[in-house]
PDB file of C-alpha atoms in Angstrom:
ATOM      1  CA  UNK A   1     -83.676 -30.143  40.336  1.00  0.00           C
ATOM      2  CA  UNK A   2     -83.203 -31.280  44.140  1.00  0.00           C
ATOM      3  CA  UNK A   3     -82.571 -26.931  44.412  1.00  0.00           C
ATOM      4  CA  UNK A   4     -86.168 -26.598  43.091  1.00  0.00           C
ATOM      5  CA  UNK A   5     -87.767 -28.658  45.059  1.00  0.00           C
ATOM      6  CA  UNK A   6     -86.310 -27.593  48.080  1.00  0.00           C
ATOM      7  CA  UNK A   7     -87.469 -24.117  47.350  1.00  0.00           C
ATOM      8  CA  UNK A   8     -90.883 -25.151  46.419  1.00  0.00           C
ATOM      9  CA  UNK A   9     -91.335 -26.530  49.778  1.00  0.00           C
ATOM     10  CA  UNK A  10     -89.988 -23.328  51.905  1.00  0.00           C
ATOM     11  CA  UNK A  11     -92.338 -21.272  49.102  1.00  0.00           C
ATOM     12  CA  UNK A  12     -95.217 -23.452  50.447  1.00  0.00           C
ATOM     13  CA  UNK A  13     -94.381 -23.416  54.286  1.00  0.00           C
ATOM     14  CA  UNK A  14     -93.819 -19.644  54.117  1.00  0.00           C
ATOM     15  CA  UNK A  15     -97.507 -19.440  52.070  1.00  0.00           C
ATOM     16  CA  UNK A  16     -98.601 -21.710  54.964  1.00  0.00           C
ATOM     17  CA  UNK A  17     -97.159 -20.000  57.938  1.00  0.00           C
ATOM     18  CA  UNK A  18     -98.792 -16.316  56.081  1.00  0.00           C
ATOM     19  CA  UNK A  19    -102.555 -18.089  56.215  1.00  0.00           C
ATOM     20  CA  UNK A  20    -102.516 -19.423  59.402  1.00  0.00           C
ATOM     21  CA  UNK A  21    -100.799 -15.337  60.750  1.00  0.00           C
ATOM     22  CA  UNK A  22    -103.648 -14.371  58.689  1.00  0.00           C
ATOM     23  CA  UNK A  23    -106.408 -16.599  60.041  1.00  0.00           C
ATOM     24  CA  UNK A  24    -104.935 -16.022  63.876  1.00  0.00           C
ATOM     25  CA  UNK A  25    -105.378 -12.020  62.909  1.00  0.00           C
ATOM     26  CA  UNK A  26    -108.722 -12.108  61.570  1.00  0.00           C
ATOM     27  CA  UNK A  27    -110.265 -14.707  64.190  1.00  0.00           C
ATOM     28  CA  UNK A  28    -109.006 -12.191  66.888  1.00  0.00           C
ATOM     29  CA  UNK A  29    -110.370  -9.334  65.143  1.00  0.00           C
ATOM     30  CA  UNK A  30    -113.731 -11.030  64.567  1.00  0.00           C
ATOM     31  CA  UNK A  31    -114.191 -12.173  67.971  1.00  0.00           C
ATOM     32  CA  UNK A  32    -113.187  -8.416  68.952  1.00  0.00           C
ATOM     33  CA  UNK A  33    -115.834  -7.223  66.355  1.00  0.00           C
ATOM     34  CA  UNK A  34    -118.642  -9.367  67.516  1.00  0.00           C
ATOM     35  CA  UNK A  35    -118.348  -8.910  71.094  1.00  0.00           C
ATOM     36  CA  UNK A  36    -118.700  -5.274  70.539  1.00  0.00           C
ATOM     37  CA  UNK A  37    -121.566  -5.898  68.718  1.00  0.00           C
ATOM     38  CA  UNK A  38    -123.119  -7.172  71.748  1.00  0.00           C
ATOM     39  CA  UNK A  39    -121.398  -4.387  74.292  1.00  0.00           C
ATOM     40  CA  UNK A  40    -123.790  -3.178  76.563  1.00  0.00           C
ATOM     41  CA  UNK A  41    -123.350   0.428  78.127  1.00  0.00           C
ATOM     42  CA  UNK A  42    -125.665   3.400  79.707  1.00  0.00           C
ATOM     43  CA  UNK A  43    -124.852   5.302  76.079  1.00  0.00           C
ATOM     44  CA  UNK A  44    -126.480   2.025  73.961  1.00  0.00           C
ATOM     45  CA  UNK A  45    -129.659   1.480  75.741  1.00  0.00           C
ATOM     46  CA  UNK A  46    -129.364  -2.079  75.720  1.00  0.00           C
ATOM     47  CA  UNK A  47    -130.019  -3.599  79.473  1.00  0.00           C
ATOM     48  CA  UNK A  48    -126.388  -5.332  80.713  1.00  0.00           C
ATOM     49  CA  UNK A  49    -126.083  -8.866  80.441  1.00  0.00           C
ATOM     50  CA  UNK A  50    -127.609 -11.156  82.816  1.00  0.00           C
ATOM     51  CA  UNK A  51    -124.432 -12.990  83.383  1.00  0.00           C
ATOM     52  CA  UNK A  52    -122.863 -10.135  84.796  1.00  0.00           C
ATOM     53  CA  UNK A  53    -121.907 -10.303  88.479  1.00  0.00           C
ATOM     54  CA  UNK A  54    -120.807  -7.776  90.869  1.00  0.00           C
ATOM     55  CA  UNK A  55    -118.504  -8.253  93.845  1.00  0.00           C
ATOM     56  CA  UNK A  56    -119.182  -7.811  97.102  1.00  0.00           C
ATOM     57  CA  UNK A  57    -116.777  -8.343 100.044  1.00  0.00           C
ATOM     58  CA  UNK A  58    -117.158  -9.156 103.437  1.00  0.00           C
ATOM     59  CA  UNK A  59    -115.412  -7.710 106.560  1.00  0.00           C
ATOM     60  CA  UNK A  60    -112.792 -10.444 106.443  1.00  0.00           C
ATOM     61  CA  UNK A  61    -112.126  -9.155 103.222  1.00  0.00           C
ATOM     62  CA  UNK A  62    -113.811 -12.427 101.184  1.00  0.00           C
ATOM     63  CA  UNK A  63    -116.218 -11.850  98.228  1.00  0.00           C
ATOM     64  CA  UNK A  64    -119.383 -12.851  96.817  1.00  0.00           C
ATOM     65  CA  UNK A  65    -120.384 -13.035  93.283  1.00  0.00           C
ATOM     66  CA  UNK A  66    -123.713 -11.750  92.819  1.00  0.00           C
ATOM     67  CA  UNK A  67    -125.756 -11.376  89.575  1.00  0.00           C
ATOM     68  CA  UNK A  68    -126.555  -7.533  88.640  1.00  0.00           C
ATOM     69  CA  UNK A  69    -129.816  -8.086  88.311  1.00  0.00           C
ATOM     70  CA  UNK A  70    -129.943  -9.696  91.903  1.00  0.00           C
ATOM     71  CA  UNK A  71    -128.482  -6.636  93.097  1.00  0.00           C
ATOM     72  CA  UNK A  72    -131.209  -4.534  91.643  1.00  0.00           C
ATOM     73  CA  UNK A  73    -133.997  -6.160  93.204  1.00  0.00           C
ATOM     74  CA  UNK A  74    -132.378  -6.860  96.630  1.00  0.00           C
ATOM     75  CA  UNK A  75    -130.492  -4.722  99.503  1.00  0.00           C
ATOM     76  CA  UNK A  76    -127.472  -6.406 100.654  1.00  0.00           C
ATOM     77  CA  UNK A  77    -126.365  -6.335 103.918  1.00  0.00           C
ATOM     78  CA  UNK A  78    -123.092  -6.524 106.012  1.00  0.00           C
ATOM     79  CA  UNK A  79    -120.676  -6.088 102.667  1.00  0.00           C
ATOM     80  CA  UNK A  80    -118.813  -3.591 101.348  1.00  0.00           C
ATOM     81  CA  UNK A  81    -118.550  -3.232  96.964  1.00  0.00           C
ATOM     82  CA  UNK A  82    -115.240  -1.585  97.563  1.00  0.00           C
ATOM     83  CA  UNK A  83    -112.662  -4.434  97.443  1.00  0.00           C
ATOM     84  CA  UNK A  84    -109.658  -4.243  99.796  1.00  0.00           C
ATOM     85  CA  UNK A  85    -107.502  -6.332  97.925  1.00  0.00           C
ATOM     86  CA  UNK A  86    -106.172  -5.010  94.322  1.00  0.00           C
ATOM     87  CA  UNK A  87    -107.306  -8.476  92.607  1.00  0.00           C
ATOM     88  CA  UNK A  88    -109.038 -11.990  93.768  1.00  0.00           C
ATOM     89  CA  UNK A  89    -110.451 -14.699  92.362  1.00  0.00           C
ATOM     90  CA  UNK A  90    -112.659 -17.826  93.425  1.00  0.00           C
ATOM     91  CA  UNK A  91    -113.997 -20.524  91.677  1.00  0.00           C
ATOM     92  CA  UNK A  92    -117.533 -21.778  92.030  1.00  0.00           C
ATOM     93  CA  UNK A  93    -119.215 -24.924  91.658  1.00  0.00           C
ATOM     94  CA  UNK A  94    -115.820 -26.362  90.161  1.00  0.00           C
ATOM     95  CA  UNK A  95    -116.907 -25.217  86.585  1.00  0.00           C
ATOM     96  CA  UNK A  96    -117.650 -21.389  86.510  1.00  0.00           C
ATOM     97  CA  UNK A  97    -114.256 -18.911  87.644  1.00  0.00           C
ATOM     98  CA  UNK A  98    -114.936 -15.402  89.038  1.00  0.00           C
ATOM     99  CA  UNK A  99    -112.047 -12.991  89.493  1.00  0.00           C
ATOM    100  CA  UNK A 100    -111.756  -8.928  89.912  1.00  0.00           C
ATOM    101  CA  UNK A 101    -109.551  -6.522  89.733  1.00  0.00           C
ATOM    102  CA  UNK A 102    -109.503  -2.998  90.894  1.00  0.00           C
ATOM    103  CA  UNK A 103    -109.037  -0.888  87.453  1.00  0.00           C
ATOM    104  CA  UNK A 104    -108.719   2.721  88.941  1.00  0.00           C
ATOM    105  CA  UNK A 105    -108.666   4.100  93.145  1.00  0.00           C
ATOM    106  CA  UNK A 106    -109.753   7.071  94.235  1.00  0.00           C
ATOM    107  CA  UNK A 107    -110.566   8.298  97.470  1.00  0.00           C
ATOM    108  CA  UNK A 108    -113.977   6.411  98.413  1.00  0.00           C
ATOM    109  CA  UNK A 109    -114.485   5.132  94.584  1.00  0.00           C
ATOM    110  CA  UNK A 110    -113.386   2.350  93.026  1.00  0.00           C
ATOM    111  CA  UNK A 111    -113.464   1.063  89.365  1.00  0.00           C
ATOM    112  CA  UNK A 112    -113.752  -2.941  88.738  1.00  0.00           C
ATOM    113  CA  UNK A 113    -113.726  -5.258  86.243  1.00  0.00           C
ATOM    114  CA  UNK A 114    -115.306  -8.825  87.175  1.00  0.00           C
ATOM    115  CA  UNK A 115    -114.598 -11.525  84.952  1.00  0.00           C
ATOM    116  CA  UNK A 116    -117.077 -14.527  85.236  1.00  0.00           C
ATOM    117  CA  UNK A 117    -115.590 -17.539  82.583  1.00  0.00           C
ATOM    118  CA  UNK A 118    -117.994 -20.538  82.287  1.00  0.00           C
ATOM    119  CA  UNK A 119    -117.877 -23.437  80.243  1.00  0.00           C
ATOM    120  CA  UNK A 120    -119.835 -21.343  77.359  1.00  0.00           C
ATOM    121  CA  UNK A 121    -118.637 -17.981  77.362  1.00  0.00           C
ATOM    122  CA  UNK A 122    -116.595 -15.349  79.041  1.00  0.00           C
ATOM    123  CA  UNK A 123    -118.473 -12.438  80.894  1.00  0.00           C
ATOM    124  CA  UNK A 124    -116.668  -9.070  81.359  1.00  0.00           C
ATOM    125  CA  UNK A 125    -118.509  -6.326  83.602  1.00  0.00           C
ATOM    126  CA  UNK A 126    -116.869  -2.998  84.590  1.00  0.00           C
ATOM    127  CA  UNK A 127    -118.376  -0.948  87.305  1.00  0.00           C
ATOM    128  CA  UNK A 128    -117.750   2.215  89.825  1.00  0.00           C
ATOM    129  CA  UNK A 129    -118.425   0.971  93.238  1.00  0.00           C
ATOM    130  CA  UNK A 130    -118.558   2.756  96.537  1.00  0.00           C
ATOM    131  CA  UNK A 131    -119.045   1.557  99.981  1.00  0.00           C
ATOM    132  CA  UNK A 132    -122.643   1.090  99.283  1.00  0.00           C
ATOM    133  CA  UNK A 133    -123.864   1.316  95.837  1.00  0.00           C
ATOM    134  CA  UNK A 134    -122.715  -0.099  92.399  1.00  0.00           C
ATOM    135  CA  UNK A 135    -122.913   2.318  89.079  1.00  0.00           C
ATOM    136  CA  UNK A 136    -122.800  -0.047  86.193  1.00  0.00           C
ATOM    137  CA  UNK A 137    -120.117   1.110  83.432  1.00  0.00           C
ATOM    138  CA  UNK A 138    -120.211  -1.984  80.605  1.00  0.00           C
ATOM    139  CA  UNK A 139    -120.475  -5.077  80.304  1.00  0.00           C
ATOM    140  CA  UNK A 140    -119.046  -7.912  77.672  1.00  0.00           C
ATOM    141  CA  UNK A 141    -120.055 -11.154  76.710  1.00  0.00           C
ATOM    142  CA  UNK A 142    -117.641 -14.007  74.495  1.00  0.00           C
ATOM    143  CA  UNK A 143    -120.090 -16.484  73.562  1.00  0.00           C
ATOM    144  CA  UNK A 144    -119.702 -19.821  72.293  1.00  0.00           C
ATOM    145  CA  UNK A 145    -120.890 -18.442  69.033  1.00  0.00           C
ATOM    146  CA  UNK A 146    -118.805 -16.464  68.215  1.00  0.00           C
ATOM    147  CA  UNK A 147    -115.836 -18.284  68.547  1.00  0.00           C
ATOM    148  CA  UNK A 148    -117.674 -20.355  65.365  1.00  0.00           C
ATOM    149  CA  UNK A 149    -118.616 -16.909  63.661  1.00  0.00           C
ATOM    150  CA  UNK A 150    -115.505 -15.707  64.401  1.00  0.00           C
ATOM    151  CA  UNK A 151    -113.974 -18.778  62.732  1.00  0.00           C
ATOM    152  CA  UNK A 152    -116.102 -19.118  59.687  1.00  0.00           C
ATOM    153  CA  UNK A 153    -115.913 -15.391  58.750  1.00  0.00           C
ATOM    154  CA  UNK A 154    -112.018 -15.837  59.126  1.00  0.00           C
ATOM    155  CA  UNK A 155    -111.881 -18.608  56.905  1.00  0.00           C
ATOM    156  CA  UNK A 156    -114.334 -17.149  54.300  1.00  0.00           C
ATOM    157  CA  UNK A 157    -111.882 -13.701  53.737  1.00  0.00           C
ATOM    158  CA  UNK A 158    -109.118 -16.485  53.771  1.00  0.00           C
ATOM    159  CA  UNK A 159    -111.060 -18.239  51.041  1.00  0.00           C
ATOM    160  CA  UNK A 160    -112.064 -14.800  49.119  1.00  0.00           C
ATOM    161  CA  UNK A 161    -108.177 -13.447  49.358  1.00  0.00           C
ATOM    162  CA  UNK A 162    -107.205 -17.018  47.439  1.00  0.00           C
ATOM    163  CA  UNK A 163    -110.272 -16.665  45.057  1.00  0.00           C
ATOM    164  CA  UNK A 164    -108.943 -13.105  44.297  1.00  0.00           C
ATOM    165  CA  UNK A 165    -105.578 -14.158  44.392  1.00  0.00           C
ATOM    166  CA  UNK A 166    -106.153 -16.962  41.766  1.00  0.00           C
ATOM    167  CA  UNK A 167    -108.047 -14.797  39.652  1.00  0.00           C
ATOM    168  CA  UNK A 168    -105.382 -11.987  39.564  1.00  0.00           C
ATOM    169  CA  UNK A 169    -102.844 -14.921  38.122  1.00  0.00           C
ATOM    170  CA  UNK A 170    -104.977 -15.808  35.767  1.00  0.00           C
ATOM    171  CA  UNK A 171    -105.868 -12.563  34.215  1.00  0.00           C
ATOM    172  CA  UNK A 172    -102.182 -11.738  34.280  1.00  0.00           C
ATOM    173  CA  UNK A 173    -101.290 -14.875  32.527  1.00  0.00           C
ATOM    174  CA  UNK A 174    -104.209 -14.361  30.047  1.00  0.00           C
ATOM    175  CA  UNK A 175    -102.830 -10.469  29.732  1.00  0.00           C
ATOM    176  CA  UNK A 176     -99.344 -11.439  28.711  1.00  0.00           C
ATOM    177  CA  UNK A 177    -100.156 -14.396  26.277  1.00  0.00           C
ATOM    178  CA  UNK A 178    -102.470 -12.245  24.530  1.00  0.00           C
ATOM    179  CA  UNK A 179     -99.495  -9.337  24.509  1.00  0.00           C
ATOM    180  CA  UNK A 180     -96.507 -11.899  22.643  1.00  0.00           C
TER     181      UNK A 180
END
């Protein structure tokens, strides 16, 4: 009897262990699915996110973060958009972290990916910069939201797979008492 029980338990911590893989899987794939949702490129139409920022460095090789849409409206002067340094990060007003990194180099070209993380969501813009000019590519937004989307709709295949699950036992049960 003790044998049983023993193996009931690992039964249950493997089923256990399978739903939360599962969940983990799903969550990431939802959060995946819903940002794309909201991608915004040239090809889609849809005007980039106003949370995306552009960097732009300064002779002694220090960057601002500056909103795109900023960007559009004003000329900046005495900075550079190509970044000398591969990668940097900075964090402003101690709750909001902007960081680059160069993605590709070529010969006055560069292609960057600015990642602005504030206490809501996660901002990811990718652009071609020269010396002068900025060429928008995508941008990205994790939201809040979808983290809760993202969970729910996990949890509701979860549910749906046990539902099915359930219902598949049954019927077989049903299936081979009606067959003897």
């Amino acid at each position: 009897m003790n044998t049983i029980v023993k193996t009931t338990k690992s039964h249950l911590n493997i089923k256990r262990f399978l739903k939360l893989a599962l969940f983990c899987v799903l969550f990431i794939t939802f959060m995946y699915f819903y940002s794309s949702l909201d991608r915004r490129t040239d090809t889609n139409h849809k005007p980039y996110h106003n949370s995306m920022v552009i960097a732009a460095f300064q002779p002694d090789g220090s960057f601002l973060a500056l909103p795109y849409t900023y960007l559009q409206q004003h000329p900046v002067n005495n900075t550079s958009f190509l970044a000398q340094a591969p990668s940097g990060e900075k964090e402003k007003n101690g709750n909001e972290t902007i960081s680059y990194k160069i993605i590709e180099q070529q010969k006055d070209q560069q292609i960057i990916e600015t990642t602005l993380r504030t206490q809501n969501q996660i901002t990811i813009a990718r652009y071609t910069a020269t010396h002068s000019t900025v060429i928008p590519i995508e941008s990205r937004v994790y939201h809040f939201q979808f983290l809760i989307m993202a969970t729910l709709s996990a949890l509701i295949i979860i549910l749906l797979i046990q539902l099915f699950s359930k219902w598949q036992q049954r019927r077989r049960s049903t299936t081979s008492s009606a067959i003897k």
